[in-house]
XYZ file of C-alpha atoms in Angstrom:
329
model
C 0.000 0.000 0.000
C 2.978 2.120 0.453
C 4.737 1.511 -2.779
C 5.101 4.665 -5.246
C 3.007 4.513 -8.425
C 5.260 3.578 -11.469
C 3.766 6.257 -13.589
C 4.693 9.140 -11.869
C 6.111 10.908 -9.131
C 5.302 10.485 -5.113
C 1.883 11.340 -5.061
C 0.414 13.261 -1.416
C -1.387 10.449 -0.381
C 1.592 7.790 -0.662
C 3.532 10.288 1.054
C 1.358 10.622 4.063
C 0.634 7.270 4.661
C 3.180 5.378 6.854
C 3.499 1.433 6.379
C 0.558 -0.484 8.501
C -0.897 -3.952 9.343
C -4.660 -4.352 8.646
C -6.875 -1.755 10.082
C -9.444 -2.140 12.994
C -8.956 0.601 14.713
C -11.691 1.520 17.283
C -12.669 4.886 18.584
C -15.046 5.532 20.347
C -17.166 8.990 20.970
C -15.864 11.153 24.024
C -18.323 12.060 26.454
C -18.442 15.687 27.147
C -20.890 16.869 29.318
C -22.003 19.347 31.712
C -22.103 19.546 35.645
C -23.670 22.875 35.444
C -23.168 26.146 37.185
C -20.905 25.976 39.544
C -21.947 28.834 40.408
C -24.773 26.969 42.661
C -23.887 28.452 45.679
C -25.878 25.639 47.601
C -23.816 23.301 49.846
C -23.519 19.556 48.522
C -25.604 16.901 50.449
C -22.820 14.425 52.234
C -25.022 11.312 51.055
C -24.749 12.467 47.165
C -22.494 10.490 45.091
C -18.712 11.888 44.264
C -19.450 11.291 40.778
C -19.302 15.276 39.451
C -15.775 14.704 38.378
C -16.393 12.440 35.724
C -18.308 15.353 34.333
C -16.723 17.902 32.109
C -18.849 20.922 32.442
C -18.544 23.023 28.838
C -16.592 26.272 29.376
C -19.738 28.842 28.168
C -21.360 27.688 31.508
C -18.169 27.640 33.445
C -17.682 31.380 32.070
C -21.237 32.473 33.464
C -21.687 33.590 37.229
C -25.124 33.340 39.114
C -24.405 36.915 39.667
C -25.451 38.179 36.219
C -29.834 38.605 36.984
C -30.384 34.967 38.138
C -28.818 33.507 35.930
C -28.853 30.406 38.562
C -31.752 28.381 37.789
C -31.195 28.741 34.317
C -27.647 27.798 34.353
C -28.487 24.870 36.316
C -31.054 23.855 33.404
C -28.673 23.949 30.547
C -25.967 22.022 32.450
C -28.424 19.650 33.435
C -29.575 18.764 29.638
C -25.326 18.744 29.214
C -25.503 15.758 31.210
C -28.650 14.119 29.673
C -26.717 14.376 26.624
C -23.761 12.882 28.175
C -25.376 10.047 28.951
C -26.976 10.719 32.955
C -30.505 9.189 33.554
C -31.027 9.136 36.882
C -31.620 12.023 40.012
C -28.919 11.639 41.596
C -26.309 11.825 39.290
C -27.848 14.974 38.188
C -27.567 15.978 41.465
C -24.508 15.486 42.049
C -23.460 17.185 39.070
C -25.094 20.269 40.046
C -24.385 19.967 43.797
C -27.948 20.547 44.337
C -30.235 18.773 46.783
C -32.664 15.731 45.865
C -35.578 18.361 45.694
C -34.601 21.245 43.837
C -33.215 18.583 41.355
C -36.466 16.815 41.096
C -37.926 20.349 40.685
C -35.612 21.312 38.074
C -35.966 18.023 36.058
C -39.542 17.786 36.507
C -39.583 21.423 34.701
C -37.848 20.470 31.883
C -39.827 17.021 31.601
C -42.958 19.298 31.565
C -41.734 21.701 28.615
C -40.598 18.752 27.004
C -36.475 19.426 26.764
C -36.342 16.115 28.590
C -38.894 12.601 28.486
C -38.859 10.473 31.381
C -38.637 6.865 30.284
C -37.736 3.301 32.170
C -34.714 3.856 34.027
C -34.183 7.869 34.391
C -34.605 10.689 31.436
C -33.399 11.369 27.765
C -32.581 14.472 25.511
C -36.897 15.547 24.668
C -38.240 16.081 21.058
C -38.400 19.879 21.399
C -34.597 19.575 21.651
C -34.998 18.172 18.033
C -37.420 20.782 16.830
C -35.114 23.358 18.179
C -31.582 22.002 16.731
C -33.809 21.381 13.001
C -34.794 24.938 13.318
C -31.006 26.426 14.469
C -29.696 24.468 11.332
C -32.456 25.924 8.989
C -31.056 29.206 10.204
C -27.598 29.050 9.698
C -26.909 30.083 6.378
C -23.882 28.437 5.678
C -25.936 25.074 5.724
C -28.298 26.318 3.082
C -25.605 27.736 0.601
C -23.843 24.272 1.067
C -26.320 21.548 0.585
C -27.026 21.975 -3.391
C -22.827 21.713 -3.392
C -22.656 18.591 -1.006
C -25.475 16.808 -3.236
C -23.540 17.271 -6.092
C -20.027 16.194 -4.082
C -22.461 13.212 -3.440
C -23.715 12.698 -6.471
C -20.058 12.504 -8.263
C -18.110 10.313 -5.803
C -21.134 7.996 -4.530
C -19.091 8.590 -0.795
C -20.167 10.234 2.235
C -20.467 13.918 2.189
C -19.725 15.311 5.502
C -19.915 19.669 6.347
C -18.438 20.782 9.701
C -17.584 24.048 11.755
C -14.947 25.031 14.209
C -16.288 24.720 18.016
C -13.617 25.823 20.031
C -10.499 22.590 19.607
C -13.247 20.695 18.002
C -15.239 19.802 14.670
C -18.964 19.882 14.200
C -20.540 18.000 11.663
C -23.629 20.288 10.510
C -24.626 18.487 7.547
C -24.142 14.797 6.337
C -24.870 12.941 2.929
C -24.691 9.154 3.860
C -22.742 7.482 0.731
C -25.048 5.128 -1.533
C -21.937 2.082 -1.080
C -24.036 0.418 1.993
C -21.620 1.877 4.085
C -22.233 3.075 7.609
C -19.872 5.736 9.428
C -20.027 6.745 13.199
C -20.549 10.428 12.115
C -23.563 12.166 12.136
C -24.826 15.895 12.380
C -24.184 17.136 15.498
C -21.614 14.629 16.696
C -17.539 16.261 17.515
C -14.232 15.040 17.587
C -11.179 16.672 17.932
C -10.159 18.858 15.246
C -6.756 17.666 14.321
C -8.213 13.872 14.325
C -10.027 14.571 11.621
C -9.565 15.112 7.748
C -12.623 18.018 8.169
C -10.987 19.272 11.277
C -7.370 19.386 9.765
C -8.883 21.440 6.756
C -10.201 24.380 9.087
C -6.450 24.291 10.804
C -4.537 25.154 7.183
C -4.531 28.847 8.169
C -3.290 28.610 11.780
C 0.667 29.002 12.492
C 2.380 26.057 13.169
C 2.554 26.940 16.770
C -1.722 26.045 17.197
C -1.037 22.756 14.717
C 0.708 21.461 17.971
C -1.404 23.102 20.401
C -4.249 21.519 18.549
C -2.208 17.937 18.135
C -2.011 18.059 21.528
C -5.507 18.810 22.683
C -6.425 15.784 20.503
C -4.129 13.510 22.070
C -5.681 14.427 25.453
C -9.128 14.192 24.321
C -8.814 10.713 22.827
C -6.187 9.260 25.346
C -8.954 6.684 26.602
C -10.107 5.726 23.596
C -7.888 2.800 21.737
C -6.689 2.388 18.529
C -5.982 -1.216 17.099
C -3.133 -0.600 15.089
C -2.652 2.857 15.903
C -2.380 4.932 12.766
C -2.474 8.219 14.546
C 0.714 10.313 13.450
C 3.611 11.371 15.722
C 3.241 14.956 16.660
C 6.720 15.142 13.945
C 4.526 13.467 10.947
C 1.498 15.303 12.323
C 3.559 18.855 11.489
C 4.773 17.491 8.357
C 1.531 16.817 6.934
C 0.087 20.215 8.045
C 2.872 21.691 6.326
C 2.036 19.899 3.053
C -1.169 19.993 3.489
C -1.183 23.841 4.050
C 0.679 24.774 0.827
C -1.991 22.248 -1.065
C -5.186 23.739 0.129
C -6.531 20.162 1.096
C -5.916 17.791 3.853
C -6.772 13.607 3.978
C -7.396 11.621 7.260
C -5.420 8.360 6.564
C -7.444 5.866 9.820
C -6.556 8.305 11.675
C -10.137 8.524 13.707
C -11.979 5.987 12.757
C -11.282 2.289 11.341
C -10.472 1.396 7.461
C -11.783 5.384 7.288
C -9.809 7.544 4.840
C -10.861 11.244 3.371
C -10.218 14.263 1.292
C -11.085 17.098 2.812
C -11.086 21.181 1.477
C -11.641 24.629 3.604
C -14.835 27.134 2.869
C -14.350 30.276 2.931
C -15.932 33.659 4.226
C -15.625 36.994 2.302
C -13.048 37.937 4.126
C -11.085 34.826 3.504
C -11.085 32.966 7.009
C -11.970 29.545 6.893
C -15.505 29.049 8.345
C -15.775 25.124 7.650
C -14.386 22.669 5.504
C -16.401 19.798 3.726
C -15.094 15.912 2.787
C -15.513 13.000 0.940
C -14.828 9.950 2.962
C -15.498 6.171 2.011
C -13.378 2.987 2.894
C -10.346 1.619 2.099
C -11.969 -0.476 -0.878
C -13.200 2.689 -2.256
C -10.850 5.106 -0.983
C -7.359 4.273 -2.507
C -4.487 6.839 -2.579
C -4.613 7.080 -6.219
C -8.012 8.064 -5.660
C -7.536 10.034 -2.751
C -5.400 12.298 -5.488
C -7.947 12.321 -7.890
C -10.480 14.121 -5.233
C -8.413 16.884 -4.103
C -9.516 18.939 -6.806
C -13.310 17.760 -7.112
C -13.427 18.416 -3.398
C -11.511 21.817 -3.493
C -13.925 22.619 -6.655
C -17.152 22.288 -4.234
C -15.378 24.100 -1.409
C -14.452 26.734 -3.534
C -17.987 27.286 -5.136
C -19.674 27.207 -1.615
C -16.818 30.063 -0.313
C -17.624 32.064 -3.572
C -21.477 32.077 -2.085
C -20.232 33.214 0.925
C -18.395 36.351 -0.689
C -15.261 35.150 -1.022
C -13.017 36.157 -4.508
C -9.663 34.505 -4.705
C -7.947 33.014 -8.216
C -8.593 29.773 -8.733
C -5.817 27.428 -6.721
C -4.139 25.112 -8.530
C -3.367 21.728 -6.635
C 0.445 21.486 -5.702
C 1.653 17.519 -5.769
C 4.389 17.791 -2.923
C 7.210 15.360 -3.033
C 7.519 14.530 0.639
């Protein structure tokens, strides 16, 4: 799989992919989640659980103080729904997230049961349906998603793969739009789900502007993020190849994830651009290592940079058109 094509020169997906056994990697999806306002002033009941630091609470609430017009209750909501998401049914968990007592956490819960952000089923709560009608509506807003979907259709229609569109959250990717591939095939991605950005083909593409200094910042933050989760063989780069490939990959104007996140996974991935030229997502074309060979993974860069390019051009942006550099690594 490593061996140079006879007919010409190294080619940038040869280059970046190191020798390897067969793949089955598995990763699995972090759990972020939310153990809400700290700013609950309330003391902790001694018979709760210590299970709050198993829960990441997300920064935005972290960042908020009860101070700011009661901001408490409401704080204590969100984070709460955090930790449904995260994967907490039951009371006391929730509880002990919060650092609340048994009542005001049944109160709190019962609330959102009531205006339907949570359901009670057997066994504790879930995520409710007006969560759904709210995240359809959010997506239906965001413009970007709009201007991109005639452009992922036709990225769909062309390569028969999976069509993925994602945004910068903080060190992460978000996948806001997904066309499943018509090969059978079934990825762990889906709209709304992150990873790490610089785990991910997607990810690495909205990292092409950043100085080399962030690549390893970022590297890092994904090492950290996925250090429980295990890889079997472990295709993830060095933080030296890592750096390489961003370098190559930045003077290309595409990027590929090689296994790197998920098993027998490989894609092509291009930034979109705003009209003032930042990158404000990136799209890909992923598929499987049957479909997804490094000749082919070649072939793509400039289909995919194509569709990126004619979504950024929506967006405002005016640049001459790039032309693909093969880099002899």
């Amino acid at each position: 799989m490593n061996k140079a094509m006879p007919h010409h020169a190294e080619s940038p997906a040869e280059a970046d992919l190191a020798p390897r056994a067969d793949h089955a990697s598995s990763a699995a999806p972090r759990t972020t989640a939310a153990a809400a306002a700290a700013s609950a002033k309330a003391p902790r009941a001694a018979a709760q659980p210590a299970v709050v630091n198993e829960i990441a609470l997300p920064s935005t609430l972290l960042d908020i103080t009860p101070q700011q017009a009661g901001t408490q209750t409401l704080l204590r909501g969100l984070a709460i729904l955090e930790a449904a998401a995260a994967g907490v049914r039951d009371l006391r968990t929730f509880g002990a997230a919060l650092g609340t007592t048994r009542s005001t956490t049944h109160r709190l819960v019962s609330s959102l049961v009531q205006a339907r952000y949570l359901r009670q089923v057997q066994g504790g709560y879930l995520l409710g349906p007006k969560l759904i009608e709210l995240g359809t509506i959010a997506l239906e807003q965001m413009p970007l998603t709009a201007v991109a979907r005639p452009h992922l259709e036709s990225l769909a229609e062309q390569t028969l793969d999976t069509i993925h569109l994602g945004v910068r959250d903080g060190d992460d990717v978000l996948y806001i739009d997904k066309i499943p591939g018509t090969r059978g095939l079934e990825m762990r991605s889906r709209v709304g789900h992150r990873m790490p950005l610089a785990s991910t083909g997607i990810g690495k593409a909205m990292m092409l502007d950043l100085k080399p200094e962030l690549w390893q910042s970022l590297f890092d933050a994904s090492r950290r993020a996925l250090a429980s989760v295990t890889f079997k063989p472990d295709n993830r780069p060095d933080a030296q190849t890592f750096m390489q490939r961003m370098t190559n990959y930045a003077a290309g104007g595409y990027t590929f994830d090689l296994e790197e996140n998920e098993a027998s996974i490989r894609c092509v991935a291009a930034p979109v651009r705003d009209a003032s030229g930042a990158i404000v997502a990136a799209l890909s074309v992923a598929s499987t290592i049957p479909y997804m060979s490094l000749e082919r993974m070649d072939e793509l860069i400039p289909v995919v940079q194509r569709e990126a390019r004619a979504i950024s051009e929506e967006l405002g942006w005016r640049a001459p058109q790039p032309t693909t550099r093969r880099i002899k690594r």
